XYZ file of C-alpha atoms in Angstrom:
605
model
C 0.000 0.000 0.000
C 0.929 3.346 -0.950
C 0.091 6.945 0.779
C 0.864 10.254 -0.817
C -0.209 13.031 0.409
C 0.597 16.146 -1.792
C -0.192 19.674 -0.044
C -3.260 21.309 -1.902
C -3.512 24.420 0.136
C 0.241 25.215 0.176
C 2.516 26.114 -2.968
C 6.210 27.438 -2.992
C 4.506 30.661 -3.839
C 3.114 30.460 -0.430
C 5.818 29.539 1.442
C 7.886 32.660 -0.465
C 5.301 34.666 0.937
C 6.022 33.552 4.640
C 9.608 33.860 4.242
C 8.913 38.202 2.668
C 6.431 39.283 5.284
C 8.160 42.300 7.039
C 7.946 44.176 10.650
C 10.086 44.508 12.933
C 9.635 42.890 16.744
C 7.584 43.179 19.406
C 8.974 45.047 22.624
C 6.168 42.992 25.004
C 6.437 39.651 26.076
C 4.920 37.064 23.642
C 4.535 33.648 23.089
C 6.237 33.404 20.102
C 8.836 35.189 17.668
C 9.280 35.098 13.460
C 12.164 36.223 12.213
C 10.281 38.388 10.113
C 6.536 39.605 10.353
C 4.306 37.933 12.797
C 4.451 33.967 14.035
C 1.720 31.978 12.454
C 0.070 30.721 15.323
C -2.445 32.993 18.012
C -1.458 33.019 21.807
C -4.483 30.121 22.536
C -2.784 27.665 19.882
C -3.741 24.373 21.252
C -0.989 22.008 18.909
C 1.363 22.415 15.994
C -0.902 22.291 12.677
C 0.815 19.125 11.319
C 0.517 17.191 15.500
C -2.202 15.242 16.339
C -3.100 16.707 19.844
C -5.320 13.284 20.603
C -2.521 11.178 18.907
C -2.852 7.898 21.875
C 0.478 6.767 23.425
C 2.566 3.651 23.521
C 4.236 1.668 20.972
C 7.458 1.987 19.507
C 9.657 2.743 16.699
C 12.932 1.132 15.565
C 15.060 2.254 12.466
C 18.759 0.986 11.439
C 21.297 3.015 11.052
C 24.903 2.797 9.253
C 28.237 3.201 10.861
C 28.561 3.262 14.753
C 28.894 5.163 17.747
C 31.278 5.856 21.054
C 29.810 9.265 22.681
C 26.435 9.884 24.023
C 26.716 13.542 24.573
C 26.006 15.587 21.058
C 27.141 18.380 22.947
C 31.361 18.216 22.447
C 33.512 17.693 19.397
C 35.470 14.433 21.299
C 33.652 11.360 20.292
C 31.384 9.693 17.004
C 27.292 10.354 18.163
C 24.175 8.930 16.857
C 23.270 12.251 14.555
C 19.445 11.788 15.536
C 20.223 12.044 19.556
C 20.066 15.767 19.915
C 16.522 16.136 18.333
C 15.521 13.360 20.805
C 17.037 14.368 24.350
C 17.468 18.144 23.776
C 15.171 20.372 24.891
C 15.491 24.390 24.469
C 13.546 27.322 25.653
C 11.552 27.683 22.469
C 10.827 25.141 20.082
C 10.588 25.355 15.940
C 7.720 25.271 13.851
C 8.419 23.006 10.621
C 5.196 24.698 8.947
C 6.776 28.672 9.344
C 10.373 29.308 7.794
C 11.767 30.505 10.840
C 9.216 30.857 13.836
C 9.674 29.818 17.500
C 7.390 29.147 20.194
C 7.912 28.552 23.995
C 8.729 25.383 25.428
C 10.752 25.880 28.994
C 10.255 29.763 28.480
C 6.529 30.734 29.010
C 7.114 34.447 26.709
C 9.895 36.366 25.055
C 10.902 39.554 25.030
C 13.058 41.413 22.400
C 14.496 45.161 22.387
C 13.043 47.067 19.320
C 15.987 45.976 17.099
C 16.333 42.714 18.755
C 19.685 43.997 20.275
C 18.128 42.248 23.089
C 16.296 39.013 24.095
C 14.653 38.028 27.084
C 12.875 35.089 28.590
C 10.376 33.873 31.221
C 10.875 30.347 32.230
C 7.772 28.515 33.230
C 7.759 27.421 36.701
C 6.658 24.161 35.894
C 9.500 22.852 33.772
C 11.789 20.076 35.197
C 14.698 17.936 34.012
C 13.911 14.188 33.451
C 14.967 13.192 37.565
C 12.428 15.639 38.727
C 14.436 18.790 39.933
C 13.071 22.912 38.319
C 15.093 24.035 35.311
C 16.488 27.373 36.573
C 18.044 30.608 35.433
C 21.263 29.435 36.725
C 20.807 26.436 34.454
C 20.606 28.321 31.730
C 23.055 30.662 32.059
C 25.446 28.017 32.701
C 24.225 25.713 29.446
C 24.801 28.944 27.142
C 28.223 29.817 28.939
C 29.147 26.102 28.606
C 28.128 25.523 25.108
C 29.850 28.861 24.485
C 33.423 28.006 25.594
C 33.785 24.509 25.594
C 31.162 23.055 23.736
C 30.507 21.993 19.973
C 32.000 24.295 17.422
C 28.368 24.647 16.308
C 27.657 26.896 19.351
C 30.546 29.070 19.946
C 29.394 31.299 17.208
C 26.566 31.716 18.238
C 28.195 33.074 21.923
C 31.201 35.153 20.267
C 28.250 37.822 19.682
C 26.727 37.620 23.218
C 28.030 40.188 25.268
C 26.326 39.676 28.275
C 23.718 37.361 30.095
C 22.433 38.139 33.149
C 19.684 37.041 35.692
C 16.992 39.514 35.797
C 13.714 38.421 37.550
C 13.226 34.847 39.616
C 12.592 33.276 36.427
C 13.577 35.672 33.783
C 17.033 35.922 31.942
C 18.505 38.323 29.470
C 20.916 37.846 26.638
C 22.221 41.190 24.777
C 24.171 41.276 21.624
C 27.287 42.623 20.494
C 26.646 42.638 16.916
C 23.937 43.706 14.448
C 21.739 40.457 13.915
C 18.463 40.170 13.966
C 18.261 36.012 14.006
C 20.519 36.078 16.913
C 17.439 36.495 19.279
C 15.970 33.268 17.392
C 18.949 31.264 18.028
C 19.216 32.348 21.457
C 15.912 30.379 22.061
C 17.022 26.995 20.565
C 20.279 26.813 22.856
C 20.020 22.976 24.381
C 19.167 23.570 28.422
C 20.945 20.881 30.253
C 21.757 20.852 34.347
C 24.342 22.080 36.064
C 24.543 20.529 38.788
C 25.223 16.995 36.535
C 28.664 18.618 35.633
C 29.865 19.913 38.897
C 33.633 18.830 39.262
C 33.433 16.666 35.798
C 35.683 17.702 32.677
C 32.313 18.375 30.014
C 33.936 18.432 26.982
C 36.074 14.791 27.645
C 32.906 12.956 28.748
C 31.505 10.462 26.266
C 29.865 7.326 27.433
C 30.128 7.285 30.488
C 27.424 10.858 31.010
C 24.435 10.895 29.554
C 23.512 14.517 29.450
C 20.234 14.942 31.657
C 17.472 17.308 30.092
C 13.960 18.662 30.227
C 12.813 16.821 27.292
C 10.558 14.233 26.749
C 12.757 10.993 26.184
C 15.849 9.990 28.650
C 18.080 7.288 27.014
C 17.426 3.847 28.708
C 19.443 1.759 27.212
C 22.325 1.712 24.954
C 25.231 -0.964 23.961
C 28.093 0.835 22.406
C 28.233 1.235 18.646
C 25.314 -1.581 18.461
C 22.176 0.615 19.765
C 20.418 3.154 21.442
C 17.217 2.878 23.181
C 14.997 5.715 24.018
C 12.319 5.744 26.800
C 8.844 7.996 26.676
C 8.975 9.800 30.452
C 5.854 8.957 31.847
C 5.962 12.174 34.401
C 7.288 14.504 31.673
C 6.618 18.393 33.021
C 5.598 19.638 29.584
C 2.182 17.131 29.316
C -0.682 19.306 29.484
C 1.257 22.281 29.786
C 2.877 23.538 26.965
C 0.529 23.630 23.519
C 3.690 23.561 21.050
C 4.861 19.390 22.889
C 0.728 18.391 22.804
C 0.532 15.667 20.241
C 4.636 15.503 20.162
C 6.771 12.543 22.049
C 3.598 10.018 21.337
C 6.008 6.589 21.501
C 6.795 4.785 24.222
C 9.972 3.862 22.488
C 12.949 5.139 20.061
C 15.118 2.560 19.107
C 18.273 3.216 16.965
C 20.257 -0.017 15.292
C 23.423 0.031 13.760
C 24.628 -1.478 11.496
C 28.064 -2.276 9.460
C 26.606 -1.915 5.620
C 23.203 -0.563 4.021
C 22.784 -4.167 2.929
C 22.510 -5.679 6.664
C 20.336 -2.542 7.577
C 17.609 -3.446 5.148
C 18.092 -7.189 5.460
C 16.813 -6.084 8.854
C 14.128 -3.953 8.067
C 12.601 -6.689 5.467
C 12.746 -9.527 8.138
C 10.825 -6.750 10.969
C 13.703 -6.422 12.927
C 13.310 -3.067 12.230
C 10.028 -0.678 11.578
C 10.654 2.277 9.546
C 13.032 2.867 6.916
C 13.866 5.859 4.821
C 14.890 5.378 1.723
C 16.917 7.324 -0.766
C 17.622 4.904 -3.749
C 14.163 5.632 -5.921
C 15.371 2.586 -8.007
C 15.338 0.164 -5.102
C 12.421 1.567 -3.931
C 10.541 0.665 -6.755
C 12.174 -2.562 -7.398
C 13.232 -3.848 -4.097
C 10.244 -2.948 -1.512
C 7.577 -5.784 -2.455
C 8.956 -8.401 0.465
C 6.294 -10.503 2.020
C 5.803 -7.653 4.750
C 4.887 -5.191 2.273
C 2.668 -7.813 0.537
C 0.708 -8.884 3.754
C -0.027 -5.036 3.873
C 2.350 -4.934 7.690
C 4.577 -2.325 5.835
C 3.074 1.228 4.201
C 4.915 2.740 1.869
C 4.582 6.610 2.055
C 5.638 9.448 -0.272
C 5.906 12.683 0.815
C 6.485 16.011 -0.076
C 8.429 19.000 0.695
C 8.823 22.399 0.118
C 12.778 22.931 1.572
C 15.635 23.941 -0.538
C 17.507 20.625 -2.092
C 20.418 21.368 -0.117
C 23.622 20.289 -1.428
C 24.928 16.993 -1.555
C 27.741 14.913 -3.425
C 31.655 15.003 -3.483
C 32.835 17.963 -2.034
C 37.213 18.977 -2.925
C 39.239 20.065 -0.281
C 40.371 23.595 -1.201
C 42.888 23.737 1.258
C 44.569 21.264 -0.798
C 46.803 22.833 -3.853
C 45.494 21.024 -5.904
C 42.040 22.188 -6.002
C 42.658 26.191 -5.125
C 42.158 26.459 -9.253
C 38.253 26.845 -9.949
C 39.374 25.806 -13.397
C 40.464 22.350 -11.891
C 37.259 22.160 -9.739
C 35.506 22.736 -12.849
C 36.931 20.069 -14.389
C 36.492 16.973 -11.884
C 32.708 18.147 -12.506
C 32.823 18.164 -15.703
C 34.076 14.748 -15.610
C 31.667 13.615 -13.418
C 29.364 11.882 -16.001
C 25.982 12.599 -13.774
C 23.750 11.552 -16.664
C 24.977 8.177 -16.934
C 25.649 7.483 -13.720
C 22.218 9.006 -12.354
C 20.793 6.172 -15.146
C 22.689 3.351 -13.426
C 21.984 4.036 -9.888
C 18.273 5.423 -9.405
C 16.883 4.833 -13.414
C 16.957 8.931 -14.328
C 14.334 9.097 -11.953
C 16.285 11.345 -9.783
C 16.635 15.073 -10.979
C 20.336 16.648 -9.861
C 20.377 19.234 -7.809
C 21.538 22.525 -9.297
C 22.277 24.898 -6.817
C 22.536 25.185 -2.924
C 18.782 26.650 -2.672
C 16.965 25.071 -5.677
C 13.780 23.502 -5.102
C 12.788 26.454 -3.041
C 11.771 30.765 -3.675
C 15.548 31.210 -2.302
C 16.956 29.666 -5.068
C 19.304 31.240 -7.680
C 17.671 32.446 -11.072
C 18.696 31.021 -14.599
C 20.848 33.424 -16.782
C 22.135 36.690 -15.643
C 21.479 38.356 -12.037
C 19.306 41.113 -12.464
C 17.815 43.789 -9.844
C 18.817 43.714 -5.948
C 20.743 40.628 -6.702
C 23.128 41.944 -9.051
C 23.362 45.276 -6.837
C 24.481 42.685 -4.278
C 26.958 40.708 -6.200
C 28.469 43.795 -7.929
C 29.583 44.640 -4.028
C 32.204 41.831 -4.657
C 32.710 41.749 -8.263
C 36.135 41.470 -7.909
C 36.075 38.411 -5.743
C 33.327 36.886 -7.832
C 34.563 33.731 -10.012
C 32.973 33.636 -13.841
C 29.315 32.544 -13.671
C 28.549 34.881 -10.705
C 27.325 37.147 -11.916
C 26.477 36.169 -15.802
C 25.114 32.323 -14.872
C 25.687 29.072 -13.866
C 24.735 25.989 -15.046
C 26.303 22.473 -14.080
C 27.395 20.733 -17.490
C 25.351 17.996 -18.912
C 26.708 14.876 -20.809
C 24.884 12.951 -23.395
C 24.108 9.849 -21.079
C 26.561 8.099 -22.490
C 29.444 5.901 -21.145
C 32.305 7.751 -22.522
C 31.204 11.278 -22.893
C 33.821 12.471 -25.512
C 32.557 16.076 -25.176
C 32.652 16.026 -21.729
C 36.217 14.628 -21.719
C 37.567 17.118 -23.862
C 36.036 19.840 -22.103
C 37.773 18.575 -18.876
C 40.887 18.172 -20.744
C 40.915 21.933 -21.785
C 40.157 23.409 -18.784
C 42.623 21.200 -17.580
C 45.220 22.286 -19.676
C 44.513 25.927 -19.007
C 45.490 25.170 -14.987
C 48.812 24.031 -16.268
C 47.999 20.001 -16.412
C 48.534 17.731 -19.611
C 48.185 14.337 -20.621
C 51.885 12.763 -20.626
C 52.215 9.148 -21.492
C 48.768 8.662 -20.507
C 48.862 10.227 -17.176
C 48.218 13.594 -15.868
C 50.872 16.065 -14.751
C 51.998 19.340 -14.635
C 55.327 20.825 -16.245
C 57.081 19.766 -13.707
C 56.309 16.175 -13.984
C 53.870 15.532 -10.995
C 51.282 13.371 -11.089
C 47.662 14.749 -10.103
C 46.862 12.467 -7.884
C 44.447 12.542 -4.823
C 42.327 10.400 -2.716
C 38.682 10.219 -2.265
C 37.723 9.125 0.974
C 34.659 7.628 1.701
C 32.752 5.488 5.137
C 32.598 1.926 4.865
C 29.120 0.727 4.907
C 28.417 3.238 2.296
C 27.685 1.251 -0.880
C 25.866 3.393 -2.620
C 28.351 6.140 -2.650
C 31.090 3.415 -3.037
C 29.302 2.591 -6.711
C 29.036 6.089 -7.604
C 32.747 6.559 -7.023
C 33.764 3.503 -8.847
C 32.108 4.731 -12.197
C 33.672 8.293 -11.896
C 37.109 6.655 -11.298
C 36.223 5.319 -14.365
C 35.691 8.481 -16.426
C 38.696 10.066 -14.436
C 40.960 7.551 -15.863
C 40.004 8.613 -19.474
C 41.630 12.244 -18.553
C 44.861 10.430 -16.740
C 43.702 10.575 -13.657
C 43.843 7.320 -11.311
C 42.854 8.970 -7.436
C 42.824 6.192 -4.902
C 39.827 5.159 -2.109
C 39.812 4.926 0.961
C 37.040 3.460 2.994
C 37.459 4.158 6.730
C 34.720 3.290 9.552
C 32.539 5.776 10.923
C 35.291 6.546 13.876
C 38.273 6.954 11.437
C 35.867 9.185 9.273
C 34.700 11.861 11.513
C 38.334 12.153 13.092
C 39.576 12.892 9.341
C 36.516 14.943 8.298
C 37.273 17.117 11.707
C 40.381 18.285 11.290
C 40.040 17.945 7.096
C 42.562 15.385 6.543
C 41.182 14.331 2.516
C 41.140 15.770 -0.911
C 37.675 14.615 -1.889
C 34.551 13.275 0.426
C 31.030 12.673 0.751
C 29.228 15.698 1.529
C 26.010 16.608 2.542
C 24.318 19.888 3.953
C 20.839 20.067 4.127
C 19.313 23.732 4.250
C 16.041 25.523 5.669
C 14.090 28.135 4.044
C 15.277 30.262 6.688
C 18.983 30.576 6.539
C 21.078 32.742 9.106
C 24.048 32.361 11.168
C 24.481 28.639 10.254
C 25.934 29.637 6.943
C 28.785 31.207 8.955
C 29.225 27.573 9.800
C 28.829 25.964 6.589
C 31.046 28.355 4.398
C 32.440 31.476 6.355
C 35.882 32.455 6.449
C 36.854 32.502 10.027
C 36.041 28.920 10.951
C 37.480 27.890 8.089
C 40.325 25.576 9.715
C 38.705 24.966 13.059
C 38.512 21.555 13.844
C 34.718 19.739 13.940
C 33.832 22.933 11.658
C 31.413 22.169 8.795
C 33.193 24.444 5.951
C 34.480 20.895 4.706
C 35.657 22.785 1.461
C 37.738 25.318 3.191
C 36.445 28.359 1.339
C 36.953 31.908 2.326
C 35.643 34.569 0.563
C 34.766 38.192 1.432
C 31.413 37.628 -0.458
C 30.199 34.783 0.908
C 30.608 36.257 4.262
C 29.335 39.627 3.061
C 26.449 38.166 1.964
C 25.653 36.264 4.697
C 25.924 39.627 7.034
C 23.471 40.994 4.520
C 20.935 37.855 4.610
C 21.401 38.480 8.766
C 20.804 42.365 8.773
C 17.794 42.789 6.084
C 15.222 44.663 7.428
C 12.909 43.707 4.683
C 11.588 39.946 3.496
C 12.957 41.333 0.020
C 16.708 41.913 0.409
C 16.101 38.722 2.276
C 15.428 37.191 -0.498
C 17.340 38.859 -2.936
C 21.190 38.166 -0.460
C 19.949 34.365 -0.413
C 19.471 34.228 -4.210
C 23.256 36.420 -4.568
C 24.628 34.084 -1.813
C 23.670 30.909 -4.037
C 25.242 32.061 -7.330
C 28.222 32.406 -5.314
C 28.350 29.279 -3.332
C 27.155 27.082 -7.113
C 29.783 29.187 -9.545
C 32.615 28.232 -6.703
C 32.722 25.166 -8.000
C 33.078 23.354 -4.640
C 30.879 19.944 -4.708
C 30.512 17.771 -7.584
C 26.556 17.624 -7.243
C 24.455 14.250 -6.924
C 20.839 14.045 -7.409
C 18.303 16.209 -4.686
C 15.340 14.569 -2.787
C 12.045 16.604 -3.175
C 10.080 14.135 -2.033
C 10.695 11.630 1.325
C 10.375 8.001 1.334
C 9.326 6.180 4.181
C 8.321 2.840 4.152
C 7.086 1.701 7.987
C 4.968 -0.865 10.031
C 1.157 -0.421 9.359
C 0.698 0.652 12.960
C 3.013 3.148 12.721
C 1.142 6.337 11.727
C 1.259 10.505 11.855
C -0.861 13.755 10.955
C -2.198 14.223 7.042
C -1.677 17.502 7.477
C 2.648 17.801 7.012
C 4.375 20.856 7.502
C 6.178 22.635 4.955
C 9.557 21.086 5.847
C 8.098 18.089 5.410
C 10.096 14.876 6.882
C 12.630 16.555 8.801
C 13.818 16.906 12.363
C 11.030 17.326 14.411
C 8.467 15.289 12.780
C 9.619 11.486 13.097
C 8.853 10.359 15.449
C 7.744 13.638 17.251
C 4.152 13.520 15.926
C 4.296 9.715 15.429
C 1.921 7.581 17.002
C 1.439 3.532 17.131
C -1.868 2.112 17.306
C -2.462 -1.360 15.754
C-alpha cells in the first residue's frame, strides 16, 4: 500500500510569501517570535498544525542506522554520536515550527521579550518545567548551558556566543541575553540553545565525557538503554513536566519507544528492516524503492509505503574537494572533476533517471538562484564583490550535462581543456603538470556506504580517461569523523541540508573565520569576502525582500565556486514503515525533517 499526500492548500509561492512578510519585533512579552513579520500561530494555539493533539500513546519505533557510535553527549567535538540524539534528548527554551520558515514558540520559556531591534532578548521560564529526575530548570541552568556551550562546547555553538556580550539574571525566572553585533536572528537562536543541568557537571571535565554521562534534560525521552556502537534505546517519560502544559509538545513525544540499530553496511540494515527487525526505513535509492520494496511484509499489507512532499531547498549533496589542498585552489580544476563527473549516466545506473540533480545550494525552493544573468537587488548585491566573484557569478551558472553516455567524448575534452589551461597535460597517458607531478588525490569515503562506493567507482572510471587514477579509501565511521574534523582528505562525501530560513548557520557551513577549526562544517575550506558579506546581509535585512534577494546572490556564489561535484536532490521523502506506525495528514512545509519522526508519530495497531 501506498500513501501520498501532496499539499493542496500550500505552494512554494506560499511559502515565499512567509519567508517576505516584514515588521520589525515586538517590545512585550509574547509567546512566540518570526524572524520576520508575525508567528503563524495565536497566543491560545492548542498544537502544531501538522501534530495530532489526541494522537494515543505507547508503541514503539525502531530504524537501522549505518556506521557506529562511542559518545552519548552531542554536545562536544570528542567522540562519534548517533546524529538523531540531539533532536531526541534536547530540549530548548523555544521550540521550531516546521510549517513557518523561521518561527519559535515557547517550550521551557513561558514568553519572550526582544528590544526594538532585537539587540536584546529576554525570557520567562515557566515554573513548571523540570529535568527528566524531577528537579526545576532554573536561570542558573541556563546561564550556565549557554556559557558552557559557548566556551567549551561543539564548534556549532561558539558562534553563536562570540556575539553575546552579556547574560544576566533579571527576575526569579527571567534571563537576558544582549548582543554585540547587528543580527536580527541572533534572538531566534538564542531560544534553541540545548538547556541541560548544572549541577550533573559539577567537578566533571564536560567536553572529555563520552559514554560514560548521559547529558540529563527537560525533554521528553531519557536514554534507557544503549550498547556501544550496536544501539540506542529511548524511553517515553511517563511524568514529563511539559504534558498538558505547553501547547507547542501536545501531540509531540507520542512513543513509548525510540530505538536506533546500527549497522556495518546498508545491505545488513535493510536485510533487517525486510525480516521486521526493524520498523521504519527511509529510503533514498528511488530505483530500489521501486524494485526492491515488495517483500512478504509489504505484501501482507504490515509495511506502508509513504511518499511525501516537501517544500525545503535541495540542499547540497555529493563530493565535495578540499580547497585547502593545492590542488584544487584552481576553480578551473574544480571545474573540471565536474565536468568529468558523467551525472547523466551514472544518475541512469543508480536510481533509473528518476532522480533530478540538484543545481544549486537553494533550488527547489523561492531562495533559489535564477537562470541566466542576475538582475535587480541581486546583481546590486553581487556587484559589491565583483572582484572576488569567479565567472558565472554574476552572468550564470549551469552544471554541465553529458549525453548519457558511457564515454562522454565532449565532456572529456572539455575537462581536458580546462585542464590544460590550470597548467595540467596528458603525458604518457597520465596527468601532470610541467614539472612532472602526477595529479593524484584520494577520495575518501565510510565503509558501509555502498551506494556512494558505486558512484565513485564509475567516476574513477571516467577520471581515468583524462589520466587521472585517485585512490579510495574506505574508513569506519570513527576513522571518518576524526579525518573529516580536522580535514585530513582531498575529496569526500558531503552533505548539507538547508532551511528556508537561513542565518548564522551559513557562517558555519562556508564562512571564512572557521574555516580551519577543527569539527567545523566548511568541509571545502572556502573563504571569501562575499560569501561572508552576503551572509551579514541575509542576517541584517530589514525587509523579506533583500532577504530574499542576499539568499538568491549568496547561491550564485556558493554554485559558480565550483566546490561539490553535485548528486541528485530529494524533493520528495520516502518512508516505508509498520502499518501501525502512523502521523498527521496535514505535514508541515519542511516536510520529513527533524522534528516530525517520530515527534508527531503515534502507534496504534
Amino acid at each position: 500500500m501506498t500513501a501520498e499526500f501532496f499539499s493542496t492548500h500550500r505552494t512554494g509561492a506560499a511559502a515565499l510569501a512567509l519567508v517576505t512578510m516584514t515588521g520589525l519585533a515586538w517590545a512585550e512579552p509574547s509567546h512566540g517570535i518570526a524572524m520576520y513579520g508575525d508567528p503563524a500561530l495565536p497566543p491560545d494555539f492548542v498544537s502544531l498544525p501538522y501534530a495530532n493533539p489526541d494522537a494515543p500513546t505507547g508503541g514503539r519505533i525502531v530504524t537501522a542506522e549505518v556506521g557506529s557510535f562511542d559518545s552519548l553527549n552531542p554536545y562536544i567535538l570528542k567522540g562519534s554520536v548517533p546524529w538523531q540524539l540531539t533532536y531526541f534528548i534536547s530540549q530548548s527554551l523555544m521550540g521550531r515550527s516546521l510549517d513557518e520558515p523561521f518561527s519559535l514558540y515557547g517550550v521551557i520559556a513561558e514568553t519572550i521579550e526582544t528590544g526594538p531591534n532585537r539587540e536584546w532578548v529576554e525570557f520567562t521560564l515557566r515554573p513548571e518545567a523540570r529535568f527528566s529526575d524531577g528537579s526545576p530548570v532554573t536561570v542558573e541552568d541556563v546561564i550556565w548551558s549557554y556559557e558552557t556551550l559557548g566556551t567549551v562546547g561543539h564548534p556549532r555553538y561558539l558562534g553563536f556566543y562570540a556575539k553575546v556580550d552579556s547574560i544576566e539574571q533579571t527576575g526569579e525566572r527571567s534571563v537576558r541575553l544582549t548582543f554585540n553585533v547587528e543580527d536580527r536572528e541572533l534572538a531566534l537562536l538564542a531560544g534553541i540553545r540545548p538547556i541541560l543541568q548544572k549541577a550533573q557537571w559539577d567537578g566533571v571535565d564536560f567536553a572529555e565525557s563520552g559514554l560514560d554521562i548521559i547529558p540529563i534534560t527537560s525533554a521528553e525521552y531519557v536514554v534507557s538503554d544503549f550498547e556501544a556502537g550496536r544501539f540506542v534505546e529511548l524511553t517515553r517519560n511517563p511524568d514529563y513536566w511539559g504534558n498538558g502544559v505547553v501547547p507547542f509538545m501536545n501531540g509531540v513525544g507520542n512513543l513509548d519507544t525510540v530505538r536506533l540499530e546500527f549497522f556495518g553496511d546498508e545491505t545488513a540494515a535493510f536485510e533487517a528492516f525486510k525480516t521486521g527487525e526493524v520498523n521504519s526505513n527511509r529510503e533514498f535509492n528511488v530505483a530500489r524503492w521501486e524494485s526492491q520494496y515488495d517483500f512478504p511484509l509489504v505484501q501482507s499489507g504490515d509495511i506502508t509505503l509513504s511518499v511525501l512532499p516537501h517544500e525545503r531547498p535541495s540542499g547540497m549533496t555529493g563530493f565535495v574537494m578540499n580547497t585547502r589542498r593545492d590542488l584544487f585552489s584552481d576553480w578551473r580544476v574544480r571545474e573540471a572533476l565536474i565536468t568529468a563527473f558523467n551525472f547523466e549516466f551514472i544518475n541512469e545506473a543508480i536510481t533509473g533517471s528518476a532522480q533530478p540533480r540538484i543545481t544549486s545550494y537553494f533550488s527547489n525552493s523561492p531562495l533559489g538562484m535564477r537562470p541566466g544573468p542576475a538582475e535587480g537587488r541581486v546583481l546590486e548585491f553581487l556587484e559589491r564583490y565583483s572582484d572576488a566573484l569567479l565567472p558565472g557569478a554574476i552572468e550564470g551558472y549551469e552544471l554541465p550535462v553529458s549525453d548519457g553516455t558511457e564515454r562522454s567524448r565532449a565532456g572529456t575534452a572539455r575537462a581536458l581543456e580546462l585542464l590544460e589551461e590550470a597548467g595540467w597535460t596528458v603525458q604518457d597517458g597520465t596527468l601532470k603538470d610541467a614539472g612532472g607531478n602526477d595529479f593524484a588525490f584520494d577520495i575518501l569515503l565510510q565503509t558501509g556506504a555502498s551506494e556512494n562506493q558505486a558512484i565513485i567507482d564509475m567516476y574513477v572510471q571516467s577520471l581515468g580517461r583524462i589520466g587521472i587514477s585517485p585512490t579510495v579509501s574506505a574508513v569506519d565511521a570513527a576513522q571518518f569523523k576524526e579525518r573529516t574534523d580536522v580535514y585530513d582528505f582531498d575529496i569526500t562525501y558531503f552533505r548539507r541540508g538547508l532551511s528556508l530560513s537561513p542565518g548564522n548557520e551559513q557562517y558555519l557551513y562556508w564562512g571564512a573565520e572557521n574555516a580551519d577549526s577543527p569539527g567545523g562544517r566548511n568541509l571545502m575550506g572556502v573563504r571569501s569576502e562575499a560569501i561572508d558579506g552576503l551572509i551579514n546581509l541575509l542576517l541584517t535585512s530589514e525587509s523579506g525582500d533583500d532577504f530574499l534577494a542576499a539568499t538568491r546572490a549568496l547561491d550564485r556564489v556558493l554554485t559558480s565556486g565550483r566546490y561539490v561535484i553535485p548528486i541528485y536532490q530529494w524533493n520528495i521523502s520516502r518512508i516505508a514503515h509498520s502499518t501501525n506506525l502512523h502521523y498527521p495528514e496535514t505535514l508541515p512545509i519542511f516536510g520529513d525533517w527533524p522534528g516530525w519522526q517520530p515527534d508527531v508519530w503515534w502507534y496504534e495497531e
